[in-house]
Short mmCIF file of C-alpha atoms in Angstrom, two decimals:
data_model
loop_
_atom_site.label_atom_id
_atom_site.label_comp_id
_atom_site.label_asym_id
_atom_site.label_seq_id
_atom_site.Cartn_x
_atom_site.Cartn_y
_atom_site.Cartn_z
CA MET P 1 -12.53 -22.39 -4.08
CA ILE P 2 -13.14 -20.74 -0.75
CA THR P 3 -11.94 -17.77 1.09
CA ASN P 4 -12.67 -16.68 4.27
CA PHE P 5 -13.89 -16.67 7.71
CA PHE P 6 -16.17 -16.91 10.70
CA SER P 7 -15.50 -14.26 13.28
CA ILE P 8 -16.34 -13.00 16.77
CA LEU P 9 -16.31 -9.37 17.82
CA THR P 10 -15.23 -9.14 21.46
CA PRO P 11 -15.47 -6.10 23.72
CA PHE P 12 -18.16 -9.61 30.47
CA THR P 13 -15.89 -11.67 32.13
CA SER P 14 -19.05 -13.57 33.12
CA ALA P 15 -19.80 -16.87 31.40
CA VAL P 16 -21.26 -16.57 27.91
CA SER P 17 -21.95 -19.47 25.58
CA PHE P 18 -23.76 -20.15 22.34
CA ASN P 19 -24.14 -23.08 19.98
CA PHE P 20 -25.09 -23.07 16.32
CA THR P 21 -25.96 -26.42 14.76
CA SER P 22 -27.37 -24.76 11.65
CA PHE P 23 -27.56 -21.35 10.03
CA ASP P 24 -30.23 -19.29 8.30
CA SER P 25 -30.22 -16.19 6.13
CA PRO P 26 -31.12 -13.71 7.43
CA ASP P 27 -30.18 -14.30 11.07
CA PRO P 28 -30.05 -11.48 13.67
CA ASN P 29 -27.05 -13.18 15.30
CA ILE P 30 -24.97 -13.38 12.13
CA LEU P 31 -23.84 -10.59 9.86
CA TYR P 32 -23.28 -11.89 6.33
CA GLU P 33 -20.99 -10.05 3.93
CA HIS P 34 -20.62 -11.64 0.47
CA ALA P 35 -21.72 -14.87 2.19
CA TYR P 36 -25.00 -16.70 2.78
CA ALA P 37 -26.61 -19.73 4.45
CA ASP P 38 -27.60 -22.32 1.83
CA GLU P 39 -30.44 -24.85 1.75
CA ASP P 40 -28.36 -27.25 3.85
CA GLN P 41 -28.21 -24.55 6.56
CA VAL P 42 -24.45 -24.17 6.37
CA ILE P 43 -22.60 -20.94 5.69
CA GLN P 44 -21.17 -20.59 2.21
CA LEU P 45 -18.36 -18.05 2.28
CA THR P 46 -17.83 -18.52 -1.44
CA GLY P 47 -19.76 -20.89 -3.64
CA SER P 48 -22.08 -21.39 -6.57
CA LYS P 49 -23.91 -18.11 -5.99
CA LEU P 50 -20.66 -16.16 -5.71
CA LYS P 51 -18.51 -16.13 -8.83
CA GLY P 52 -14.84 -15.31 -9.14
CA TRP P 53 -12.02 -14.85 -6.67
CA ILE P 54 -13.83 -13.11 -3.85
CA ASP P 55 -14.04 -12.77 -0.08
CA GLY P 56 -16.93 -13.87 2.09
CA ARG P 57 -17.47 -13.08 5.73
CA ALA P 58 -19.84 -14.25 8.50
CA THR P 59 -19.57 -12.36 11.80
CA TYR P 60 -21.24 -13.11 15.15
CA SER P 61 -22.97 -9.79 15.66
CA ARG P 62 -23.39 -9.74 19.46
CA PRO P 63 -20.51 -8.49 21.63
CA MET P 64 -18.72 -10.92 23.95
CA HIS P 65 -17.12 -9.37 27.02
CA LEU P 66 -13.77 -11.14 27.27
CA TRP P 67 -11.96 -8.25 28.93
CA ASP P 68 -13.09 -5.94 31.76
CA LYS P 69 -11.57 -2.51 31.37
CA ASP P 70 -12.06 -1.45 35.02
CA SER P 71 -10.54 -4.55 36.63
CA GLY P 72 -8.18 -5.34 33.78
CA LYS P 73 -9.23 -9.00 33.94
CA LEU P 74 -9.48 -11.36 31.00
CA THR P 75 -11.64 -14.45 30.74
CA ASP P 76 -10.88 -17.80 29.17
CA PHE P 77 -12.72 -18.81 26.03
CA SER P 78 -12.94 -21.77 23.69
CA THR P 79 -14.67 -22.43 20.40
CA HIS P 80 -15.11 -25.39 18.09
CA PHE P 81 -16.28 -25.32 14.49
CA SER P 82 -16.31 -27.50 11.39
CA PHE P 83 -15.51 -26.28 7.90
CA VAL P 84 -14.95 -27.54 4.38
CA ILE P 85 -12.58 -26.13 1.79
CA ASP P 86 -13.56 -27.80 -1.48
CA ALA P 87 -11.45 -27.41 -4.62
CA GLN P 88 -14.47 -28.60 -6.66
CA ASN P 89 -12.21 -30.67 -8.91
CA GLN P 90 -10.27 -27.58 -9.97
CA PRO P 91 -6.45 -27.75 -10.24
CA ASP P 92 -6.06 -24.21 -8.89
CA TYR P 93 -7.61 -23.10 -5.63
CA ALA P 94 -7.12 -20.35 -3.06
CA ASP P 95 -6.86 -18.65 -0.62
CA GLY P 96 -8.14 -20.09 2.65
CA LEU P 97 -10.29 -19.44 5.70
CA ALA P 98 -9.75 -17.48 8.90
CA PHE P 99 -11.35 -17.24 12.34
CA PHE P 100 -10.80 -13.90 14.00
CA LEU P 101 -11.58 -11.72 17.02
CA ALA P 102 -11.66 -7.93 17.10
CA PRO P 103 -12.84 -5.22 19.49
CA ASN P 104 -16.55 -4.44 19.40
CA GLY P 105 -17.26 -1.69 16.89
CA SER P 106 -14.36 -2.55 14.59
CA ASN P 107 -15.03 -1.83 10.95
CA PHE P 108 -12.92 -3.89 8.59
CA SER P 109 -13.49 -3.56 4.87
CA MET P 110 -12.48 -6.37 2.56
CA ALA P 111 -9.56 -6.08 0.17
CA ALA P 112 -9.63 -6.55 -3.58
CA SER P 113 -7.13 -9.38 -3.11
CA ALA P 114 -8.44 -12.58 -1.52
CA GLY P 115 -4.93 -13.16 -0.19
CA TYR P 116 -5.84 -11.02 2.82
CA LEU P 117 -8.48 -13.63 3.75
CA GLY P 118 -11.15 -10.99 4.24
CA LEU P 119 -9.49 -9.83 7.44
CA PHE P 120 -8.90 -6.24 6.37
CA ASN P 121 -8.14 -3.99 3.44
CA PRO P 122 -4.51 -2.74 3.58
CA ALA P 123 -5.38 0.15 1.29
CA SER P 124 -7.97 1.68 3.59
CA GLU P 125 -7.71 0.38 7.17
CA PRO P 126 -6.25 2.48 10.01
CA THR P 127 -2.89 1.14 11.10
CA ASP P 128 -4.05 0.79 14.74
CA ASN P 129 -6.95 -1.61 14.10
CA PHE P 130 -6.53 -4.59 16.43
CA PHE P 131 -7.39 -8.20 15.61
CA VAL P 132 -6.23 -11.72 16.34
CA ALA P 133 -6.87 -14.39 13.73
CA VAL P 134 -6.23 -18.06 13.07
CA GLU P 135 -5.76 -18.63 9.36
CA PHE P 136 -6.14 -21.89 7.46
CA ASP P 137 -4.16 -20.87 4.41
CA ILE P 138 -3.99 -22.97 1.23
CA PHE P 139 -2.21 -20.55 -1.10
CA THR P 140 1.35 -19.25 -0.90
CA ASN P 141 1.37 -15.47 -1.17
CA VAL P 142 4.65 -13.59 -1.04
CA TRP P 143 4.35 -13.10 2.75
CA ASP P 144 3.45 -16.74 3.44
CA PRO P 145 5.60 -19.74 4.29
CA PRO P 146 5.71 -22.31 1.49
CA GLY P 147 2.76 -24.69 1.22
CA GLU P 148 -0.56 -25.06 3.00
CA HIS P 149 -0.34 -23.96 6.62
CA VAL P 150 -2.17 -22.80 9.74
CA GLY P 151 -1.02 -19.54 11.26
CA ILE P 152 -1.79 -17.06 14.04
CA ASP P 153 -2.05 -13.45 12.88
CA ILE P 154 -1.91 -10.37 15.11
CA ASN P 155 -2.82 -7.06 13.44
CA SER P 156 -1.18 -8.25 10.23
CA ILE P 157 -1.61 -10.80 7.47
CA ILE P 158 1.95 -11.94 8.23
CA SER P 159 1.65 -14.76 10.76
CA VAL P 160 3.56 -14.57 14.04
CA ALA P 161 3.49 -18.37 14.25
CA ASN P 162 2.62 -21.08 11.74
CA VAL P 163 2.87 -24.82 11.09
CA PRO P 164 2.42 -26.86 7.89
CA TRP P 165 -1.14 -28.13 7.44
CA LEU P 166 -1.76 -31.65 6.15
CA SER P 167 -4.81 -30.56 4.18
CA ASN P 168 -4.23 -31.55 0.57
CA ILE P 169 -6.52 -34.59 0.63
CA SER P 170 -9.34 -32.81 2.44
CA ILE P 171 -9.29 -29.93 -0.06
CA LYS P 172 -9.24 -32.07 -3.19
CA GLU P 173 -11.94 -34.42 -1.86
CA GLY P 174 -14.02 -31.79 -0.07
CA LYS P 175 -13.69 -33.42 3.36
CA ALA P 176 -14.74 -31.71 6.58
CA ASN P 177 -12.10 -30.30 8.91
CA GLU P 178 -12.44 -29.58 12.64
CA ALA P 179 -10.85 -26.79 14.65
CA TRP P 180 -10.71 -26.12 18.41
CA ILE P 181 -9.44 -22.70 19.46
CA SER P 182 -8.97 -21.83 23.15
CA TYR P 183 -7.45 -19.04 25.19
CA ASN P 184 -6.01 -19.26 28.72
CA SER P 185 -6.22 -15.79 30.28
CA SER P 186 -3.68 -16.63 33.00
CA SER P 187 -0.92 -17.85 30.73
CA LYS P 188 -2.08 -15.67 27.79
CA ASN P 189 -1.79 -18.77 25.63
CA LEU P 190 -3.83 -18.97 22.43
CA SER P 191 -4.03 -22.61 21.41
CA VAL P 192 -5.28 -24.13 18.16
CA VAL P 193 -5.96 -27.83 17.57
CA PHE P 194 -7.08 -28.80 14.08
CA THR P 195 -7.46 -31.85 11.89
CA GLY P 196 -5.38 -32.83 8.93
CA PHE P 197 -5.16 -35.90 6.73
CA LYS P 198 -2.17 -38.18 6.35
CA TYR P 199 -2.34 -41.35 4.28
CA ASN P 200 -6.10 -40.71 4.12
CA VAL P 201 -6.32 -40.93 7.92
CA THR P 202 -7.47 -38.04 10.10
CA VAL P 203 -4.72 -36.68 12.35
CA ASN P 204 -4.71 -33.88 14.93
CA GLN P 205 -2.26 -31.02 14.63
CA SER P 206 -1.66 -28.06 16.96
CA LEU P 207 -0.26 -24.56 17.20
CA SER P 208 -0.02 -22.05 20.07
CA TYR P 209 1.19 -18.53 20.73
CA ILE P 210 1.38 -16.17 23.75
CA VAL P 211 -0.74 -13.07 23.17
CA ASP P 212 -2.31 -10.51 25.53
CA LEU P 213 -5.88 -9.86 24.38
CA ARG P 214 -6.40 -6.82 26.58
CA LYS P 215 -7.19 -3.79 24.46
CA ARG P 216 -4.13 -1.62 24.10
CA ASN P 217 -4.20 2.12 24.36
CA ARG P 218 -4.10 3.69 20.91
CA ARG P 219 -1.54 6.23 22.04
CA ALA P 220 0.64 3.38 23.25
CA ASN P 221 0.35 1.74 19.84
CA LYS P 222 1.38 4.96 18.13
CA ASP P 223 4.28 5.42 20.53
CA ASP P 224 5.43 1.87 19.80
CA ARG P 225 5.31 2.48 16.07
CA ALA P 226 7.18 5.75 16.45
CA LEU P 227 9.89 3.96 18.44
CA ASP P 228 10.07 1.25 15.78
CA GLU P 229 10.57 3.91 13.13
CA GLU P 230 13.26 5.59 15.23
CA PHE P 231 15.15 2.32 15.59
CA LYS P 232 14.76 1.71 11.87
CA ARG P 233 16.22 5.11 11.05
CA GLU P 234 19.18 4.52 13.34
CA THR P 235 20.04 1.07 12.04
CA GLY P 236 20.12 2.11 8.38
CA PRO P 237 20.19 -0.07 5.26
CA ARG P 238 22.22 -3.24 5.08
CA ARG P 239 23.66 -5.58 2.50
CA PHE P 240 21.68 -8.63 1.35
CA THR P 241 22.93 -11.64 -0.57
CA TYR P 242 21.51 -12.42 -3.97
CA ASP P 243 20.16 -15.74 -2.69
CA GLU P 244 18.22 -13.94 0.07
CA LEU P 245 16.50 -11.68 -2.45
CA ALA P 246 15.88 -14.51 -4.89
CA ARG P 247 14.09 -16.47 -2.14
CA ALA P 248 12.15 -13.37 -1.11
CA THR P 249 10.81 -12.84 -4.65
CA ASN P 250 10.25 -16.51 -5.53
CA ASP P 251 13.30 -16.33 -7.80
CA PHE P 252 12.10 -13.05 -9.32
CA ASN P 253 8.88 -14.65 -10.46
CA ASN P 254 6.88 -12.59 -12.94
CA LYS P 255 3.84 -13.00 -10.68
CA GLU P 256 5.66 -10.80 -8.14
CA LYS P 257 6.64 -8.15 -10.67
CA LEU P 258 5.35 -4.69 -9.75
CA GLY P 259 6.55 -2.86 -12.84
CA GLN P 260 9.22 -2.45 -15.49
CA GLY P 261 11.31 0.70 -15.69
CA VAL P 262 14.06 1.99 -17.94
CA PHE P 263 16.67 0.41 -15.69
CA GLY P 264 14.97 -2.88 -14.90
CA GLY P 265 12.13 -4.60 -13.09
CA VAL P 266 10.76 -4.07 -9.61
CA TYR P 267 9.50 -7.09 -7.66
CA ARG P 268 7.50 -7.62 -4.49
CA GLY P 269 9.24 -9.81 -1.96
CA PHE P 270 8.94 -11.01 1.62
CA LEU P 271 12.01 -11.02 3.88
CA ARG P 272 11.43 -13.42 6.75
CA ASP P 273 14.28 -12.22 8.94
CA ILE P 274 12.74 -8.74 9.17
CA ASN P 275 9.14 -10.01 8.76
CA SER P 276 8.40 -7.43 6.09
CA ILE P 277 7.09 -7.10 2.54
CA VAL P 278 9.58 -5.17 0.39
CA ALA P 279 10.14 -3.91 -3.14
CA VAL P 280 13.27 -5.20 -4.87
CA LYS P 281 14.61 -3.16 -7.78
CA ARG P 282 16.71 -5.27 -10.13
CA VAL P 283 18.99 -3.25 -12.43
CA SER P 284 19.03 -4.82 -15.88
CA GLU P 285 22.24 -6.11 -17.41
CA GLY P 286 23.51 -3.50 -19.82
CA SER P 287 21.32 -0.86 -18.23
CA THR P 288 22.29 2.74 -18.81
CA GLN P 289 22.11 3.27 -15.08
CA GLY P 290 25.12 1.06 -14.50
CA ILE P 291 27.54 0.80 -11.62
CA ARG P 292 28.16 4.54 -11.19
CA GLU P 293 24.51 5.58 -10.89
CA TYR P 294 23.73 2.55 -8.74
CA ALA P 295 26.52 3.48 -6.31
CA VAL P 296 25.37 7.11 -6.23
CA GLU P 297 21.80 6.06 -5.46
CA VAL P 298 22.86 3.84 -2.57
CA LYS P 299 25.11 6.54 -1.09
CA ILE P 300 22.49 9.27 -1.33
CA ILE P 301 19.48 7.32 -0.12
CA SER P 302 21.42 5.67 2.70
CA LYS P 303 21.94 9.08 4.29
CA LEU P 304 18.31 10.18 4.02
CA ARG P 305 15.82 9.60 6.84
CA HIS P 306 12.32 11.08 6.66
CA LYS P 307 8.79 9.77 7.19
CA ASN P 308 7.84 10.92 3.69
CA LEU P 309 10.73 9.27 1.86
CA VAL P 310 10.57 5.72 0.60
CA GLN P 311 13.09 4.04 2.88
CA LEU P 312 16.02 2.12 1.47
CA ILE P 313 16.25 -1.14 3.43
CA GLY P 314 19.31 -2.59 1.77
CA TRP P 315 21.22 -3.46 -1.37
CA CYS P 316 22.97 -6.31 -3.14
CA HIS P 317 25.84 -6.18 -5.62
CA GLU P 318 27.38 -9.43 -6.80
CA ARG P 319 29.48 -8.72 -9.87
CA SER P 320 30.11 -12.41 -10.46
CA ARG P 321 26.39 -12.75 -11.14
CA GLY P 322 26.10 -9.38 -12.85
CA GLN P 323 23.48 -8.35 -10.30
CA LEU P 324 22.73 -4.90 -8.89
CA LEU P 325 19.69 -4.76 -6.59
CA LEU P 326 18.08 -2.26 -4.24
CA VAL P 327 15.60 -3.19 -1.48
CA SER P 328 13.11 -0.58 -0.28
CA ASP P 329 9.81 -0.25 1.57
CA PHE P 330 6.86 -1.77 -0.28
CA MET P 331 4.21 0.79 -1.25
CA PRO P 332 0.93 -1.17 -1.69
CA ASN P 333 -0.85 1.58 -3.61
CA GLY P 334 1.88 2.22 -6.17
CA SER P 335 2.64 5.65 -7.55
CA LEU P 336 0.46 8.74 -7.51
CA ASP P 337 0.37 9.06 -11.30
CA SER P 338 -1.20 5.61 -11.61
CA HIS P 339 -4.19 6.96 -9.66
CA LEU P 340 -4.25 10.34 -11.42
CA TYR P 341 -4.43 8.83 -14.90
CA LYS P 342 -6.18 5.47 -14.50
CA LYS P 343 -9.49 5.71 -16.31
CA ASP P 344 -11.22 3.52 -13.74
CA THR P 345 -9.65 5.17 -10.67
CA LEU P 346 -10.26 8.59 -9.17
CA LEU P 347 -8.86 9.97 -5.94
CA VAL P 348 -11.78 11.93 -4.53
CA TRP P 349 -11.18 15.43 -3.22
CA GLU P 350 -10.80 15.30 0.41
CA VAL P 351 14.15 16.98 -5.18
CA ARG P 352 14.67 18.24 -8.67
CA ASP P 353 12.83 15.34 -10.25
CA ILE P 354 9.66 15.59 -8.19
CA LYS P 355 6.79 14.15 -10.23
CA PRO P 356 3.79 11.87 -9.55
CA SER P 357 5.56 8.73 -10.79
CA ASN P 358 8.14 9.31 -8.03
CA ILE P 359 5.51 9.91 -5.35
CA MET P 360 4.62 6.54 -3.86
CA LEU P 361 1.54 5.75 -1.75
CA ASP P 362 1.59 3.45 1.27
CA SER P 363 -1.34 1.31 2.48
CA ASN P 364 -3.06 4.38 3.95
CA PHE P 365 -2.34 6.59 0.92
CA ASN P 366 0.34 8.53 2.80
CA ALA P 367 2.71 10.04 0.23
CA LYS P 368 6.39 9.10 0.18
CA LEU P 369 8.96 10.43 -2.25
CA GLY P 370 11.11 7.87 -4.01
CA ASP P 371 13.47 7.57 -6.98
CA PHE P 372 15.43 10.83 -6.36
CA GLY P 373 16.05 11.33 -10.09
CA LEU P 374 18.34 8.34 -10.41
CA ALA P 375 16.20 5.21 -10.50
CA ARG P 376 13.22 4.81 -12.82
CA LEU P 377 10.66 2.51 -11.24
CA VAL P 378 8.10 3.32 -13.92
CA ASP P 379 8.89 3.37 -17.61
CA HIS P 380 7.82 6.73 -19.02
CA VAL P 381 9.91 6.57 -22.21
CA SER P 382 6.80 6.77 -24.37
CA ALA P 383 5.26 9.68 -22.45
CA LEU P 384 8.07 11.65 -20.84
CA GLN P 385 11.55 12.68 -21.93
CA THR P 386 14.44 12.63 -19.49
CA THR P 387 17.02 15.40 -19.57
CA ASP P 388 20.79 14.93 -19.44
CA LEU P 389 20.64 16.43 -15.97
CA ALA P 390 18.67 13.97 -13.86
CA GLY P 391 15.12 15.19 -14.37
CA THR P 392 12.05 15.00 -16.56
CA LYS P 393 10.74 17.34 -19.21
CA GLY P 394 7.94 19.50 -17.89
CA TYR P 395 8.97 19.20 -14.24
CA MET P 396 12.32 20.97 -14.38
CA ASP P 397 12.98 24.66 -13.89
CA LEU P 398 14.20 26.52 -16.98
CA GLY P 399 17.15 27.92 -15.07
CA CYS P 400 18.12 24.49 -13.78
CA VAL P 401 18.23 23.05 -17.30
CA THR P 402 20.05 26.05 -18.75
CA THR P 403 22.76 26.20 -16.09
CA GLN P 404 22.85 22.43 -15.46
CA ARG P 405 22.79 23.23 -11.74
CA ALA P 406 20.06 22.21 -9.33
CA SER P 407 18.99 24.33 -6.37
CA LYS P 408 16.33 24.65 -3.68
CA GLU P 409 14.47 26.98 -6.01
CA SER P 410 14.42 24.38 -8.79
CA ASP P 411 13.02 21.82 -6.36
CA ILE P 412 10.30 24.32 -5.40
CA TYR P 413 9.50 24.71 -9.11
CA SER P 414 9.03 20.94 -9.47
CA PHE P 415 6.84 20.95 -6.35
CA GLY P 416 4.68 23.64 -7.95
CA ILE P 417 4.27 21.68 -11.18
CA VAL P 418 3.19 18.59 -9.24
CA ALA P 419 0.71 20.71 -7.25
CA LEU P 420 -0.80 21.96 -10.51
CA GLU P 421 -0.85 18.43 -11.92
CA LEU P 422 -2.76 17.22 -8.86
CA ALA P 423 -5.29 20.02 -9.19
CA CYS P 424 -5.70 19.82 -12.97
CA GLY P 425 -5.50 16.04 -13.36
CA ARG P 426 -3.31 16.31 -16.48
CA LYS P 427 0.34 16.10 -17.45
CA PRO P 428 2.56 19.21 -17.62
CA ILE P 429 2.91 18.86 -21.39
CA ASN P 430 0.07 17.31 -23.39
CA HIS P 431 0.42 17.44 -27.18
CA GLU P 432 -3.13 16.13 -27.60
CA ALA P 433 -4.61 19.17 -25.83
CA PRO P 434 -5.83 22.28 -27.71
CA GLU P 435 -2.96 24.47 -28.88
CA ASP P 436 -3.41 27.01 -26.09
CA GLN P 437 -3.44 24.26 -23.44
CA VAL P 438 -0.44 22.13 -24.45
CA VAL P 439 1.76 23.56 -21.68
CA MET P 440 -0.15 23.22 -18.40
CA LEU P 441 1.68 26.03 -16.59
CA GLU P 442 1.00 28.61 -19.32
CA TRP P 443 -2.63 27.52 -19.56
CA VAL P 444 -3.21 27.87 -15.80
CA GLN P 445 -1.44 31.24 -15.78
CA GLU P 446 -3.76 32.43 -18.54
CA LEU P 447 -6.85 31.27 -16.61
CA HIS P 448 -5.53 33.04 -13.52
CA GLY P 449 -5.11 36.24 -15.51
CA ARG P 450 -8.71 36.04 -16.73
CA GLY P 451 -10.02 35.43 -13.20
CA VAL P 452 -11.36 31.94 -13.97
CA LEU P 453 -8.67 29.90 -12.21
CA LEU P 454 -11.07 27.17 -11.05
CA ASP P 455 -11.69 26.27 -14.70
CA ALA P 456 -8.36 24.44 -14.45
CA ALA P 457 -9.71 21.96 -11.87
CA ASN P 458 -9.72 18.29 -12.88
CA HIS P 459 -12.89 17.82 -14.95
CA ARG P 460 -13.17 14.22 -13.75
CA LEU P 461 -14.11 15.56 -10.32
CA GLY P 462 -17.34 16.87 -11.83
CA GLY P 463 -17.17 20.01 -9.73
CA GLN P 464 -17.27 17.98 -6.50
CA PHE P 465 -14.51 19.71 -4.57
CA ASP P 466 -13.91 22.40 -1.98
CA GLU P 467 -13.44 25.56 -4.03
CA GLN P 468 -11.32 27.27 -1.36
CA GLN P 469 -8.94 24.31 -1.18
CA MET P 470 -8.75 23.96 -4.96
CA ASN P 471 -8.07 27.66 -5.44
CA CYS P 472 -5.38 27.53 -2.75
CA LEU P 473 -3.64 24.54 -4.36
CA LEU P 474 -3.65 26.18 -7.79
CA ILE P 475 -2.33 29.49 -6.43
CA VAL P 476 0.47 27.75 -4.51
CA GLY P 477 1.33 25.73 -7.62
CA LEU P 478 1.63 28.89 -9.71
CA TRP P 479 3.61 30.61 -6.95
CA CYS P 480 6.13 27.78 -6.65
CA ALA P 481 6.48 27.48 -10.45
CA HIS P 482 7.02 31.22 -10.97
CA PHE P 483 9.51 31.84 -13.79
CA GLU P 484 11.55 34.21 -11.63
CA TYR P 485 13.23 32.07 -8.99
CA ASP P 486 13.40 34.93 -6.48
CA HIS P 487 9.59 35.22 -6.62
CA ARG P 488 9.16 31.62 -5.45
CA PRO P 489 8.36 30.81 -1.81
CA SER P 490 10.34 28.65 0.55
CA ILE P 491 8.76 25.27 1.19
CA LYS P 492 7.83 26.50 4.68
CA GLU P 493 5.94 29.45 3.21
CA ALA P 494 4.16 27.23 0.69
CA ILE P 495 3.05 24.77 3.38
CA GLN P 496 1.78 27.59 5.60
CA VAL P 497 -0.46 28.82 2.79
CA LEU P 498 -1.65 25.29 1.97
CA ASN P 499 -2.58 24.87 5.65
CA PHE P 500 -4.40 28.25 5.60
CA GLU P 501 -1.95 29.57 8.18
CA ALA P 502 -0.93 32.45 5.90
CA PRO P 503 -2.77 34.53 3.27
CA LEU P 504 -2.66 33.71 -0.43
CA PRO P 505 0.06 35.58 -2.34
CA LEU P 506 -0.80 38.16 -5.01
CA LEU P 507 0.70 36.81 -8.23
CA GLN P 508 1.73 38.70 -11.35
CA PHE P 509 3.10 37.20 -14.54
CA ASP P 510 4.37 40.16 -16.55
CA ILE P 511 6.41 38.28 -19.15
CA PRO P 512 4.79 34.95 -20.06
CA ARG P 513 7.10 32.48 -21.76
CA THR P 514 6.52 29.15 -23.42
CA LEU P 515 8.22 25.99 -22.20
CA GLU P 516 7.23 23.85 -25.16
CA SER P 517 10.27 24.57 -27.34
CA TYR P 518 13.09 22.97 -25.46
CA ASN P 519 15.19 19.87 -26.05
CA SER P 520 16.82 17.43 -23.68
CA THR P 521 19.32 19.94 -22.32
CA SER P 522 17.90 23.43 -22.75
CA TYR P 523 14.77 25.54 -22.99
CA VAL P 524 14.11 28.11 -25.69
CA ARG P 525 12.57 31.20 -24.13
CA GLN P 526 9.96 32.98 -26.19
CA THR P 527 7.97 36.09 -25.38
CA ASN P 528 4.57 36.96 -26.67
#
């Protein structure tokens, strides 16, 4: 098995050339990452010294001046290299190899998934990192065309152009492949010629794409993305056919399943017509959500447009098949609660059903609110109880549950509980906690009253946090979750305090009450 690539970092339009007939480790010209030069003086990106499904990278460390900023001129370039992808007699192999170019000084970390071919890490890279890559891909990920292929990638793992690659024989028999990559600066044509094998005979294949390699202004990139988002908001969600979504998810293959909720499974898919990875929610037959709730969800979400809402892309309802499906933006980092409560994961300190399982995280850990109290993308039946009014025990305002009416104030309450949950690193109600700590809100109020509020901070942080920021978050959480709704701030006021644009409020809790004794439709108020 092999994954990944040989690369060039580009920042003179004067002639530059180099030739490597062999490689050594270490070598001042080559930066090795999870890769090495073996005794045969060839680069092993993965191999006998490197176990498991991993990425390897070898980068030419000296800058090549292909573009002159002052004159705006590009230069032509060409490269030729040989490589072997050897299955080593294994029936399963992945993911491929890539050659890439990026501006000098680029810093790309490698992803946990080898499917990204070592090009970048979608969970941590800035969205304006620029690269051009030629991928020799031997594994079909959800964003890939079917079968082994060669593709050209620009700033994304999703290829802008690709052709099938006749590589099966060379991979199984460990044969050498050749690749010639050239760029014509006048026509802006990036051309790839590469070998394949047909009937055990070497054949040449080709692929080309028009691309301008001049470095783009970052502001221009941001403006382009903003315009894309504006167009997306204006166009709104659309209807998909069941067959489209089945193809996108490999017929709802379990390998693409992101999670199972009360109402059904959620699958990762790739829609070729919009060139995008999506999440497809499939409502189970006989689900309690049913037609009514499904219709409500589509109507509500279709009208909502905000950068911090998970965007509904489309829907599908085919009663003849018994299928109800929703298509939304794919959030690579899942939900916030999965990071709060994973034992091996820790985020370092740097609507009326608002809770961490409904707060989704995109590739850059930007938060987006999803679910809206109607869909359940994560099954919390064993840990959380859902009220008759759309909401979850521990996150809902007492008044909201009692009156069965939601309001802005009840949403602020939920926001406050989530703020406290973020700061404390625990659930709002924890029956395994000491008796005086079962209800998070009461416990934090008690610490506040004793003047030891920071004792509520998530113990997993080990005290490594900004005390001013932590204190501010806890105070705002208590403020928003105040039992008296008219003592709660507006969201604008809360954000101003969180941004240190306004002073902290002075809080008083004269009549503490317990939230523990309430059922699915009402709270029981108790006073001490």
